[in-house]
Tab-separated table of C-alpha atoms in Angstrom:
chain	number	residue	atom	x	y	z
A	1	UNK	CA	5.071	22.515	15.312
A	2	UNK	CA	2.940	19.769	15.034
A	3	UNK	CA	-0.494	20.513	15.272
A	4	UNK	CA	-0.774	20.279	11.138
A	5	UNK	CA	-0.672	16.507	11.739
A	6	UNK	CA	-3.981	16.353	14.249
A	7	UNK	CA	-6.545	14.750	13.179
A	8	UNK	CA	-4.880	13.518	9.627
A	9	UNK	CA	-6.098	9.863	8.329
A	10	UNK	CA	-3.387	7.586	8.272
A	11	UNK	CA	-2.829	5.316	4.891
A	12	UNK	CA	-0.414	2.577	4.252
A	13	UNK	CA	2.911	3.437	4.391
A	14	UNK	CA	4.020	1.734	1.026
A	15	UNK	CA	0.890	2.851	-0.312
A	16	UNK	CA	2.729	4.422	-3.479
A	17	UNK	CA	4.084	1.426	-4.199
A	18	UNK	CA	0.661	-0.459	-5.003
A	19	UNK	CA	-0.945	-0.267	-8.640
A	20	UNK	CA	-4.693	1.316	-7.962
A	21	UNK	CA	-7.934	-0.648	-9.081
A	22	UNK	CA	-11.414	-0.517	-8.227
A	23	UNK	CA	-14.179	-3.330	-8.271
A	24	UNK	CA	-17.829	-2.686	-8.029
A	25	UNK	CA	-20.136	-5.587	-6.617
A	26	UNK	CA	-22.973	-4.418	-8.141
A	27	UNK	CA	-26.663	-5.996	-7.420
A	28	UNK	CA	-29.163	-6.387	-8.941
A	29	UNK	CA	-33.785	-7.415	-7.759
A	30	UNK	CA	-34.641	-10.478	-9.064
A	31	UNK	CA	-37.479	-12.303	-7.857
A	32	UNK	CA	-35.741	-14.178	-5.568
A	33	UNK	CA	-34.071	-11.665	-3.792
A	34	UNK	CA	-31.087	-9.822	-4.594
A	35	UNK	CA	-27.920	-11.319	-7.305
A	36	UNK	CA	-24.519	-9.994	-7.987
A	37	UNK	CA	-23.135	-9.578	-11.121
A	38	UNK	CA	-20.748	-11.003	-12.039
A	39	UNK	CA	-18.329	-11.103	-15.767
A	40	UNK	CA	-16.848	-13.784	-17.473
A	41	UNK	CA	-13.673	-12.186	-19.446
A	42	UNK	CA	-13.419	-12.219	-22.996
A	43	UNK	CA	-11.139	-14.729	-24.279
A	44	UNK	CA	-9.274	-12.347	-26.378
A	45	UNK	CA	-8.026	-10.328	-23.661
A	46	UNK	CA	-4.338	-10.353	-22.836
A	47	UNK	CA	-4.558	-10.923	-19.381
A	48	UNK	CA	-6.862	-13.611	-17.630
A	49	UNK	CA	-8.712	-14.323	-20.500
A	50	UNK	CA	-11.857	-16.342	-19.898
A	51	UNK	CA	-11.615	-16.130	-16.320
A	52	UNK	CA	-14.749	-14.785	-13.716
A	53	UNK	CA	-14.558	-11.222	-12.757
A	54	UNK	CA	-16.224	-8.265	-11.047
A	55	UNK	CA	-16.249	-4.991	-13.012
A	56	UNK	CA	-13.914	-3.179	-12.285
A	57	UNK	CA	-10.178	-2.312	-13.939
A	58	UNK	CA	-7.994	-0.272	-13.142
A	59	UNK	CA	-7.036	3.347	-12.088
A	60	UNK	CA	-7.026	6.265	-14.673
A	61	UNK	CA	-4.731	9.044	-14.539
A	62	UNK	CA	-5.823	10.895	-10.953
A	63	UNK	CA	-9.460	9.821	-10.938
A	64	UNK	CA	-10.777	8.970	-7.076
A	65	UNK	CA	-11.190	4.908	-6.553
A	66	UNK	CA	-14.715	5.427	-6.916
A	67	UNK	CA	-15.017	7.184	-10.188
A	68	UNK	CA	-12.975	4.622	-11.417
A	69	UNK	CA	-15.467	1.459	-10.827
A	70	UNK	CA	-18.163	3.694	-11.909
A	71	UNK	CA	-16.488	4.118	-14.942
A	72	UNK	CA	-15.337	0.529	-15.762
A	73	UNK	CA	-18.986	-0.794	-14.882
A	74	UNK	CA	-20.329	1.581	-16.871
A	75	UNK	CA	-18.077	0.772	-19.878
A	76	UNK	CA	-18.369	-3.525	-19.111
A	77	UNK	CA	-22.025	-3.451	-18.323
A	78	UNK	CA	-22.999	-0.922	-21.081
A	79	UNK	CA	-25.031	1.031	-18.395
A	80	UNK	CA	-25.653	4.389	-17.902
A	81	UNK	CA	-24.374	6.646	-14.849
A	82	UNK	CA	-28.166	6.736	-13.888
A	83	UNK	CA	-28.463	3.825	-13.501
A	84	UNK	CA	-25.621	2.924	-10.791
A	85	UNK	CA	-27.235	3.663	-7.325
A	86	UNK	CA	-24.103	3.894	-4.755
A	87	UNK	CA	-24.445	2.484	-1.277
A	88	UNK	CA	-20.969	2.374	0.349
A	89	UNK	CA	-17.172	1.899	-0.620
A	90	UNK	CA	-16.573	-1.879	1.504
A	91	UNK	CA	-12.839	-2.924	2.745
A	92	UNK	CA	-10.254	-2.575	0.812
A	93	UNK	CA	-7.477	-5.631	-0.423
A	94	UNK	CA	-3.868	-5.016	-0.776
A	95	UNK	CA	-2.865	-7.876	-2.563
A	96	UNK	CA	0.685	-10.169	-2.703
A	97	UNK	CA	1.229	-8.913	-6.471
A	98	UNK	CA	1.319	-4.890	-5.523
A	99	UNK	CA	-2.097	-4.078	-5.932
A	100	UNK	CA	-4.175	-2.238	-3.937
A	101	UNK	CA	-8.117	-2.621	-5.021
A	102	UNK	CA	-10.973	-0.412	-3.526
A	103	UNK	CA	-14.326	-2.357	-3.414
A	104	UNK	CA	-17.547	-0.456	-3.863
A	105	UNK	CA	-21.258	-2.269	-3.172
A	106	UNK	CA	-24.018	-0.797	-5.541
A	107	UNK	CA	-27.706	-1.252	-6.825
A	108	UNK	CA	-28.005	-1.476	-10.636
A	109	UNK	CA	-31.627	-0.447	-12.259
A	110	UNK	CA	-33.110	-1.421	-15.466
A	111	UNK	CA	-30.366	-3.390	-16.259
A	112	UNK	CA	-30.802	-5.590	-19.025
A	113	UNK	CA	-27.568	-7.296	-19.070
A	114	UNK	CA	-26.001	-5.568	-21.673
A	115	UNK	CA	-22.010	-5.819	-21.925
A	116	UNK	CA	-19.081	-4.429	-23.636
A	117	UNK	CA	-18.089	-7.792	-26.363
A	118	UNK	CA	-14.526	-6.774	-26.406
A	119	UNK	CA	-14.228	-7.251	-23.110
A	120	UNK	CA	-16.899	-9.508	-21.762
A	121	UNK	CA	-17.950	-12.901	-23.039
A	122	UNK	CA	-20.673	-13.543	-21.051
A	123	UNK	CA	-22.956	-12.252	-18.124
A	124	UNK	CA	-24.327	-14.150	-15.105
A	125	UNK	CA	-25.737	-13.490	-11.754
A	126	UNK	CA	-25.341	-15.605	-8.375
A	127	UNK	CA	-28.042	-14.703	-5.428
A	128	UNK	CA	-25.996	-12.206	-2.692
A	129	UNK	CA	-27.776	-14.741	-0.723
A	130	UNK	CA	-25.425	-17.491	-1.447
A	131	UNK	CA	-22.395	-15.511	-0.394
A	132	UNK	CA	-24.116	-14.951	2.776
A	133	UNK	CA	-24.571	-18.446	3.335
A	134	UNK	CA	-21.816	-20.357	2.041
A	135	UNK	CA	-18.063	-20.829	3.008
A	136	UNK	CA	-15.297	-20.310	0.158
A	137	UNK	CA	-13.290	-23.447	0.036
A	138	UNK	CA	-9.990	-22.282	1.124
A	139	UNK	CA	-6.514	-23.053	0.345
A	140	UNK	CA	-2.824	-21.534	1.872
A	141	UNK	CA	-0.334	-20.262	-0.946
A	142	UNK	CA	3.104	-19.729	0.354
A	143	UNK	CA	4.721	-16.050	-0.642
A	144	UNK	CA	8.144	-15.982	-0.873
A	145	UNK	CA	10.802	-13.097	-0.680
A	146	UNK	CA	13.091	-13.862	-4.184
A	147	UNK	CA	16.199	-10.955	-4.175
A	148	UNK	CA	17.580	-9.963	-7.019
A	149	UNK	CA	21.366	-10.637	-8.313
A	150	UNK	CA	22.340	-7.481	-7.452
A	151	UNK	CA	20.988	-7.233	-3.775
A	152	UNK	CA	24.154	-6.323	-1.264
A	153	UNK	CA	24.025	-9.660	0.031
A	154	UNK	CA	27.392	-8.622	1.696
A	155	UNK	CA	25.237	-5.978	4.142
A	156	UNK	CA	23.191	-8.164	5.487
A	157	UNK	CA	23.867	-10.538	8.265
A	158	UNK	CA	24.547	-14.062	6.799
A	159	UNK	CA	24.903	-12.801	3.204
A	160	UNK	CA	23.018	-15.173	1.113
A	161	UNK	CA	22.341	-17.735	3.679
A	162	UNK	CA	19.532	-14.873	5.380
A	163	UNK	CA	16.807	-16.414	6.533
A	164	UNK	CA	13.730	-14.328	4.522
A	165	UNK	CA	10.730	-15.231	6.228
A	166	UNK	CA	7.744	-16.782	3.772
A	167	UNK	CA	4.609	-15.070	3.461
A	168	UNK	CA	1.342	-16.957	3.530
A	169	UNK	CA	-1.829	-15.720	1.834
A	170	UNK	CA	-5.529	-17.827	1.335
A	171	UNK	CA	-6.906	-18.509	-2.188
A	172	UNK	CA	-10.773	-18.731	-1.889
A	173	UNK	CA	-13.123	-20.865	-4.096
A	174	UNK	CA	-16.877	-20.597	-4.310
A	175	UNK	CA	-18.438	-22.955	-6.449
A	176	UNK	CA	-22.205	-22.241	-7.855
A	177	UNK	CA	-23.987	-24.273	-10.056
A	178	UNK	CA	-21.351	-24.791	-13.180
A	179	UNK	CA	-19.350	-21.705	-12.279
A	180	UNK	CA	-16.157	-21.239	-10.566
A	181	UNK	CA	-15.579	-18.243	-8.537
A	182	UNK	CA	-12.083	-17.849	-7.574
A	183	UNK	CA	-8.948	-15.910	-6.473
A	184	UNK	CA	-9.435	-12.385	-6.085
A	185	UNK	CA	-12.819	-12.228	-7.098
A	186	UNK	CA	-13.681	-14.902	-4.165
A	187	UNK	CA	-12.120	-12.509	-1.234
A	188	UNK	CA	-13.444	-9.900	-2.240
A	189	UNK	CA	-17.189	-11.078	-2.183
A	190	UNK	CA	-15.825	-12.799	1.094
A	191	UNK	CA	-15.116	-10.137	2.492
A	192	UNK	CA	-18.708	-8.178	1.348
A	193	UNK	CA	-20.638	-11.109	2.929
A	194	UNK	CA	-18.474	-11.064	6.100
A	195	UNK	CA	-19.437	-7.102	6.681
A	196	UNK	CA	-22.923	-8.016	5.616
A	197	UNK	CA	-23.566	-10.317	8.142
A	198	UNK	CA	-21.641	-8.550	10.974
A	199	UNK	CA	-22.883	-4.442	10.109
A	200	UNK	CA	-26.390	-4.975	9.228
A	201	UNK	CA	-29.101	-5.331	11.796
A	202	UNK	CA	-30.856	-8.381	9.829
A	203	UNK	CA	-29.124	-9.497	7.268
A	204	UNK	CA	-32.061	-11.298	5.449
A	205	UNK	CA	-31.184	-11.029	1.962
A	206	UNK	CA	-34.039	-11.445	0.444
A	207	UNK	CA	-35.200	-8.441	2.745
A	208	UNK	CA	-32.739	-6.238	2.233
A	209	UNK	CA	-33.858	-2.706	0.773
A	210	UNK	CA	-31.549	-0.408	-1.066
């Protein structure tokens, strides 16, 4: 009776419970080697105006993870579907805040760096190099479990004296040249560089051929 479940691929179990997103690292040949590009927000935007971003957004309607950061770097960057050369969907990050964000690594051609005003301010690229080679500074946020008025206290062992157990969770800083590259943004390229440097055979950036 249970032969439908050989072979399935296992997911998070509270994976319904997470908000989708999608964030392409996209790169980009310059003549030193090979730079990521990377957003800073527009300051009229609602949320995290003026802050330094991937593109990426997130989820529309049913679309896979991966149609969706083609779609939001194609509407941020101003580039054309040609023009985004796919090499691999990296780790994923579920985040404290109920998000879960797919991370895709891609090449970007003749880009010119073009972007959406609305929702960009401003363009800049950092060598993939760097992220290769460089440590985020690193700093330990404490997470903590906050019930509501109207939890049953009075079915739980020790009512409102229950010891909840805090969560801990690592904010990451990269600093490069006048830019800060923070938060979310920081583990994910964290995270890139890490499977960089431990799945390629010679991870020489400036060497590396898409």
């Amino acid at each position: 009776m249970f032969e439908t479940l050989k072979g399935r691929i296992p997911k998070s179990i509270d994976e319904d419970e997470y908000r989708k997103f999608a964030v392409m690292v996209a790169l980009l040949k310059q003549e030193d080697g090979l730079h990521v590009v990377f957003e800073k927000r527009a300051g009229g935007l609602k949320r995290q105006p003026g802050e330094i971003c991937l593109p990426g957004g997130a989820r529309d309607g049913n679309e896979s993870s991966e149609t969706n950061a083609i779609r939001e770097t194609m509407e941020e960057l101003k580039v054309s579907r040609e023009q985004i050369h796919m090499i691999a969907q990296m780790d994923t990050l579920y985040t404290a805040y109920d998000n879960k964000v797919s991370v895709y690594l891609c090449e970007l051609t003749d880009y010119e760096m073009t972007y959406n005003k609305d929702e960009v301010a401003e363009i800049f690229t950092v060598p993939l190099k760097f992220f290769m080679e460089t440590e985020p500074e690193a700093y330990t946020n404490t997470v903590r479990l906050m019930p509501p008025e109207d939890f049953p206290f009075d079915q739980v062992p020790g009512g409102r004296n229950y010891h909840w157990r805090d969560g801990h969770k690592k904010v990451y800083f990269y600093y490069y040249k006048d830019w800060i590259i923070w938060g979310l943004t920081a583990y994910v390229l964290r995270g890139v560089a890490r499977t960089l440097k431990t799945e390629l055979p010679a991870p020489d950036c400036e060497n590396l051929v898409v």
